[in-house]
Amino acid sequence: MSNFEEEIYMAIVNATDRTFTTDTSEGVVLVDFWAPWCGPCKMIAPVLQELDTEIGDTAKIVKVDVDENQETAGKFGVMSIPTLIVLKDGEVVDKVVGFQPKEALAELIAKHA
C-alpha cells in the first residue's frame, strides 16, 4: 500500500464508547452506526470510503460498531442499522436510516458543511 492509499484508508475513524465524544466534537462528522453481520452495512462501507476521499477536509467519517458500543448507539436512539447521523460541533443536525447512495450522503454533508 502506498502512503497515499494509507492516508485515505486511515481517514475513517473507528470510534468506541470511550472515544466517541472526542472523535466527533469538532466540525461536520458523518457517523455510521453499523455491525459486522448487517448486509446493508457491508454495502455502504465502500461507499463511505469513496466518499471520504472525495470530501477531503470538509467532513470526517466515523464508524461505530453497535454491538461493541451499545452505550453510544443507545444515546442516539439507534434502532436500525445502518443509521447515519450528521453531527456539527458535537450536535445532531441530520439523520438517515438504511443504505444511501454516495450522492445522497454527499448532499447530506454539503448541507451542513
mmCIF file of C-alpha atoms in Angstrom:
data_model
loop_
_atom_site.group_PDB
_atom_site.id
_atom_site.type_symbol
_atom_site.label_atom_id
_atom_site.label_comp_id
_atom_site.label_asym_id
_atom_site.label_seq_id
_atom_site.Cartn_x
_atom_site.Cartn_y
_atom_site.Cartn_z
ATOM 1 C CA MET A 1 0.000 0.000 0.000
ATOM 2 C CA SER A 2 1.385 3.408 -0.938
ATOM 3 C CA ASN A 3 1.480 6.271 1.564
ATOM 4 C CA PHE A 4 -1.332 7.971 -0.337
ATOM 5 C CA GLU A 5 -3.597 4.901 -0.101
ATOM 6 C CA GLU A 6 -2.702 4.510 3.555
ATOM 7 C CA GLU A 7 -3.737 8.097 4.281
ATOM 8 C CA ILE A 8 -7.091 7.535 2.580
ATOM 9 C CA TYR A 9 -7.688 4.305 4.461
ATOM 10 C CA MET A 10 -6.733 5.851 7.789
ATOM 11 C CA ALA A 11 -9.113 8.786 7.333
ATOM 12 C CA ILE A 12 -12.229 6.906 8.511
ATOM 13 C CA VAL A 13 -12.166 6.687 12.293
ATOM 14 C CA ASN A 14 -13.499 3.711 14.241
ATOM 15 C CA ALA A 15 -14.929 5.230 17.415
ATOM 16 C CA THR A 16 -15.744 3.467 20.673
ATOM 17 C CA ASP A 17 -17.965 4.445 23.594
ATOM 18 C CA ARG A 18 -14.808 5.867 25.207
ATOM 19 C CA THR A 19 -13.548 7.880 22.208
ATOM 20 C CA PHE A 20 -16.823 8.948 20.568
ATOM 21 C CA THR A 21 -17.135 12.416 22.119
ATOM 22 C CA THR A 22 -13.527 13.300 21.278
ATOM 23 C CA ASP A 23 -13.817 11.862 17.749
ATOM 24 C CA THR A 24 -16.961 13.852 16.947
ATOM 25 C CA SER A 25 -16.659 17.109 18.902
ATOM 26 C CA GLU A 26 -15.399 19.409 16.127
ATOM 27 C CA GLY A 27 -16.654 20.236 12.658
ATOM 28 C CA VAL A 28 -19.021 18.206 10.489
ATOM 29 C CA VAL A 29 -18.942 14.465 11.196
ATOM 30 C CA LEU A 30 -20.875 11.704 9.444
ATOM 31 C CA VAL A 31 -21.340 8.845 11.920
ATOM 32 C CA ASP A 32 -22.106 5.375 10.557
ATOM 33 C CA PHE A 33 -23.705 3.086 13.146
ATOM 34 C CA TRP A 34 -23.148 -0.448 11.806
ATOM 35 C CA ALA A 35 -22.486 -4.103 12.706
ATOM 36 C CA PRO A 36 -20.369 -6.794 11.001
ATOM 37 C CA TRP A 37 -23.413 -9.058 10.421
ATOM 38 C CA CYS A 38 -25.503 -6.333 8.720
ATOM 39 C CA GLY A 39 -25.845 -6.750 4.928
ATOM 40 C CA PRO A 40 -26.699 -3.119 4.078
ATOM 41 C CA CYS A 41 -23.826 -2.012 6.369
ATOM 42 C CA LYS A 42 -21.409 -4.075 4.260
ATOM 43 C CA MET A 43 -22.843 -2.461 1.121
ATOM 44 C CA ILE A 44 -22.377 1.072 2.445
ATOM 45 C CA ALA A 45 -18.770 0.580 3.653
ATOM 46 C CA PRO A 46 -17.112 1.023 0.209
ATOM 47 C CA VAL A 47 -19.447 3.963 -0.494
ATOM 48 C CA LEU A 48 -18.205 5.667 2.673
ATOM 49 C CA GLN A 49 -14.559 5.022 1.760
ATOM 50 C CA GLU A 50 -15.115 6.545 -1.679
ATOM 51 C CA LEU A 51 -16.983 9.492 -0.176
ATOM 52 C CA ASP A 52 -14.211 10.023 2.360
ATOM 53 C CA THR A 53 -11.644 10.514 -0.412
ATOM 54 C CA GLU A 54 -13.939 12.981 -2.199
ATOM 55 C CA ILE A 55 -14.935 15.185 0.752
ATOM 56 C CA GLY A 56 -11.383 15.695 1.981
ATOM 57 C CA ASP A 57 -11.305 18.082 4.943
ATOM 58 C CA THR A 58 -14.951 19.148 4.518
ATOM 59 C CA ALA A 59 -16.128 16.497 6.977
ATOM 60 C CA LYS A 60 -14.941 13.494 8.908
ATOM 61 C CA ILE A 61 -16.423 9.991 8.753
ATOM 62 C CA VAL A 62 -16.654 7.980 11.967
ATOM 63 C CA LYS A 63 -17.873 4.384 12.238
ATOM 64 C CA VAL A 64 -19.412 2.923 15.394
ATOM 65 C CA ASP A 65 -19.906 -0.847 15.738
ATOM 66 C CA VAL A 66 -23.227 -1.036 17.605
ATOM 67 C CA ASP A 67 -22.512 -4.491 19.046
ATOM 68 C CA GLU A 68 -19.330 -3.297 20.736
ATOM 69 C CA ASN A 69 -20.502 0.230 21.604
ATOM 70 C CA GLN A 70 -24.071 -0.108 22.817
ATOM 71 C CA GLU A 71 -23.859 2.933 25.092
ATOM 72 C CA THR A 72 -23.241 5.316 22.170
ATOM 73 C CA ALA A 73 -25.827 3.612 19.947
ATOM 74 C CA GLY A 74 -28.386 3.901 22.775
ATOM 75 C CA LYS A 75 -27.555 7.559 23.387
ATOM 76 C CA PHE A 76 -28.531 8.335 19.768
ATOM 77 C CA GLY A 77 -31.591 6.051 19.755
ATOM 78 C CA VAL A 78 -30.212 3.783 17.039
ATOM 79 C CA MET A 79 -32.857 1.096 16.440
ATOM 80 C CA SER A 80 -31.992 0.032 12.868
ATOM 81 C CA ILE A 81 -28.671 -0.141 11.066
ATOM 82 C CA PRO A 82 -27.097 1.334 9.165
ATOM 83 C CA THR A 83 -28.081 4.608 10.788
ATOM 84 C CA LEU A 84 -26.096 7.626 9.610
ATOM 85 C CA ILE A 85 -26.097 10.732 11.771
ATOM 86 C CA VAL A 86 -24.554 14.073 10.866
ATOM 87 C CA LEU A 87 -23.071 15.990 13.782
ATOM 88 C CA LYS A 88 -21.876 19.568 13.670
ATOM 89 C CA ASP A 89 -19.576 20.501 16.556
ATOM 90 C CA GLY A 90 -20.970 17.568 18.536
ATOM 91 C CA GLU A 91 -24.675 18.343 17.953
ATOM 92 C CA VAL A 92 -27.004 16.190 15.801
ATOM 93 C CA VAL A 93 -28.092 18.118 12.694
ATOM 94 C CA ASP A 94 -29.343 15.293 10.444
ATOM 95 C CA LYS A 95 -30.099 11.573 10.403
ATOM 96 C CA VAL A 96 -30.883 8.915 7.781
ATOM 97 C CA VAL A 97 -31.556 5.201 8.201
ATOM 98 C CA GLY A 98 -30.708 2.470 5.703
ATOM 99 C CA PHE A 99 -28.416 2.237 2.711
ATOM 100 C CA GLN A 100 -27.862 5.582 0.965
ATOM 101 C CA PRO A 101 -26.140 6.180 -2.382
ATOM 102 C CA LYS A 102 -22.935 8.214 -2.303
ATOM 103 C CA GLU A 103 -24.610 11.235 -3.944
ATOM 104 C CA ALA A 104 -27.268 11.389 -1.200
ATOM 105 C CA LEU A 105 -24.622 11.207 1.527
ATOM 106 C CA ALA A 106 -22.530 13.889 -0.200
ATOM 107 C CA GLU A 107 -25.594 16.188 -0.288
ATOM 108 C CA LEU A 108 -26.309 15.433 3.373
ATOM 109 C CA ILE A 109 -22.797 16.517 4.331
ATOM 110 C CA ALA A 110 -22.774 19.531 1.988
ATOM 111 C CA LYS A 111 -25.984 20.809 3.606
ATOM 112 C CA HIS A 112 -24.145 21.242 6.907
ATOM 113 C CA ALA A 113 -20.547 21.949 5.849
#
